[in-house]
Coordinates of C-alpha atoms in Angstrom, one line a residue:
X65 CA 160.7 83.5 58.8
X66 CA 158.0 85.0 56.7
X67 CA 158.3 88.5 55.4
X68 CA 155.9 91.2 56.6
X69 CA 153.1 91.8 54.1
X70 CA 153.4 95.0 52.1
X71 CA 150.2 96.6 53.6
X72 CA 151.4 96.0 57.2
X73 CA 154.7 97.7 56.3
X74 CA 152.8 100.7 55.1
X75 CA 150.7 100.8 58.3
X76 CA 153.8 100.6 60.5
X77 CA 155.5 103.4 58.4
X78 CA 152.5 105.7 58.7
X79 CA 152.3 105.0 62.4
X80 CA 156.0 106.0 62.8
X81 CA 155.4 109.2 60.7
X82 CA 152.4 110.2 62.9
X83 CA 154.4 109.5 66.1
X84 CA 157.3 111.6 64.8
X85 CA 155.1 114.5 63.8
X86 CA 153.3 114.4 67.2
X87 CA 156.7 114.3 69.1
X88 CA 158.0 117.2 67.1
X89 CA 154.9 119.5 67.0
X90 CA 152.6 118.1 69.7
X91 CA 151.8 119.9 73.0
X92 CA 154.8 120.7 75.2
X93 CA 154.8 121.6 78.8
X94 CA 155.8 125.1 79.9
X95 CA 159.5 125.6 80.5
X96 CA 160.4 125.5 84.2
X97 CA 156.9 124.3 85.3
X98 CA 158.6 122.7 88.3
X99 CA 159.6 126.2 89.5
X100 CA 155.9 127.4 89.4
X101 CA 154.9 124.2 91.3
X102 CA 157.5 124.9 94.0
X103 CA 156.4 128.5 94.2
X104 CA 152.8 127.5 94.5
X105 CA 153.7 125.2 97.4
X106 CA 155.7 127.9 99.1
X107 CA 152.8 130.4 98.7
X108 CA 150.3 127.9 100.1
X109 CA 152.5 127.1 103.1
X110 CA 153.0 130.7 104.0
X111 CA 150.6 132.3 106.6
X112 CA 148.5 135.2 105.5
X113 CA 147.5 136.4 102.1
X114 CA 150.9 137.8 101.0
X115 CA 153.0 135.8 98.5
X116 CA 156.4 135.1 100.2
X117 CA 159.6 136.5 98.7
X118 CA 160.9 133.0 98.1
X119 CA 157.8 132.2 96.0
X120 CA 158.1 135.5 94.1
X121 CA 161.8 134.6 93.3
X122 CA 160.7 131.2 91.9
X123 CA 157.9 132.8 89.8
X124 CA 160.5 135.4 88.5
X125 CA 162.9 132.6 87.5
X126 CA 160.1 130.7 85.8
X127 CA 159.1 133.9 83.9
X128 CA 162.7 134.5 82.8
X129 CA 162.8 130.9 81.5
X130 CA 159.6 131.6 79.4
X131 CA 156.9 130.2 81.6
X132 CA 153.7 132.2 81.1
X133 CA 152.1 131.0 84.4
X134 CA 155.2 132.4 86.1
X135 CA 154.4 135.7 84.5
X136 CA 150.8 135.5 85.7
X137 CA 151.8 135.0 89.3
X138 CA 154.8 137.4 89.3
X139 CA 152.4 140.1 88.4
X140 CA 150.7 139.4 91.7
X141 CA 154.1 139.8 93.4
X142 CA 154.5 143.2 91.8
X143 CA 151.1 144.2 92.9
X144 CA 151.7 143.4 96.6
X145 CA 155.2 145.1 96.5
X146 CA 155.6 148.5 98.2
X147 CA 158.4 149.5 95.8
X148 CA 157.8 152.4 93.5
X149 CA 154.5 154.3 93.0
X150 CA 151.2 152.6 92.2
X151 CA 151.5 153.9 88.7
X152 CA 155.0 152.4 88.3
X153 CA 153.8 149.0 89.6
X154 CA 150.8 149.1 87.3
X155 CA 153.1 149.7 84.3
X156 CA 155.3 146.9 85.3
X157 CA 152.4 144.6 85.9
X158 CA 151.0 145.5 82.5
X159 CA 154.3 144.6 80.9
X160 CA 154.6 141.3 82.7
X161 CA 151.0 140.3 82.0
X162 CA 151.6 141.1 78.3
X163 CA 153.8 138.0 78.3
X164 CA 150.9 135.9 79.6
X165 CA 147.9 137.0 77.5
X166 CA 146.7 133.6 76.5
X167 CA 147.2 132.0 80.0
X168 CA 144.1 131.0 81.9
X169 CA 143.8 130.7 85.6
X170 CA 140.5 129.9 87.2
X171 CA 138.7 131.0 84.0
X172 CA 140.4 134.4 83.9
X173 CA 142.7 135.1 81.0
X174 CA 145.9 137.0 81.2
X175 CA 144.4 139.6 78.8
X176 CA 141.4 140.1 81.1
X177 CA 143.7 140.4 84.1
X178 CA 145.9 142.9 82.3
X179 CA 142.8 144.9 81.2
X180 CA 141.5 144.9 84.8
X181 CA 144.5 147.0 85.8
X182 CA 142.9 150.0 84.0
X183 CA 146.3 151.3 83.1
X184 CA 146.4 154.8 81.7
X185 CA 147.8 155.5 78.2
X186 CA 151.0 156.8 79.8
X187 CA 151.4 153.6 81.8
X188 CA 150.8 151.5 78.8
X189 CA 153.4 153.5 76.8
X190 CA 155.9 152.9 79.7
X191 CA 155.0 149.2 79.8
X192 CA 155.5 148.8 76.1
X193 CA 159.0 150.2 76.5
X194 CA 160.0 147.8 79.2
X195 CA 162.0 144.7 78.2
X196 CA 160.8 142.6 81.1
X197 CA 163.0 139.5 80.5
X198 CA 166.1 141.7 80.0
X199 CA 165.4 143.7 83.2
X200 CA 164.8 140.6 85.3
X201 CA 167.9 138.9 84.0
X202 CA 170.1 141.9 84.8
X203 CA 168.5 143.5 87.8
X204 CA 166.6 140.6 89.5
X205 CA 163.4 142.0 91.1
X206 CA 163.4 145.6 90.0
X207 CA 162.2 148.7 91.7
X208 CA 159.5 149.8 89.3
X209 CA 160.6 153.5 89.7
X210 CA 164.2 152.7 88.7
X211 CA 163.5 150.8 85.4
X212 CA 165.4 152.4 82.6
X213 CA 163.4 152.4 79.4

């Protein structure tokens, strides 16, 4: 059996190096993307314009796992909630959307969606003090008025 020519060995080596770098540093899917997909299906199957509680719970779980699209949609769940005052909900939405600033849905960025809340400086200060992931891990879906800063 003939040996592989030296230049072919170099090409194979370079190809393996490129593949290893791509595998290590290439694009990765969002964590728990399947939860967001399940929540989207549940939201589409529900009658009316309200996002069902089951879908909100899935979005929350995806957010806690680090999924930015889960944060985007969970902010909508907070908006439709009747818990807490409008100011409390806006502060919590601001905090949640701050986790999804670079996420784009239908051409709207998370930053633009957060800025569209028109949160007051007081609401922004409250939002900055909220550890969203920590609150969701310990309290589940919080009452915005009961969040301890």
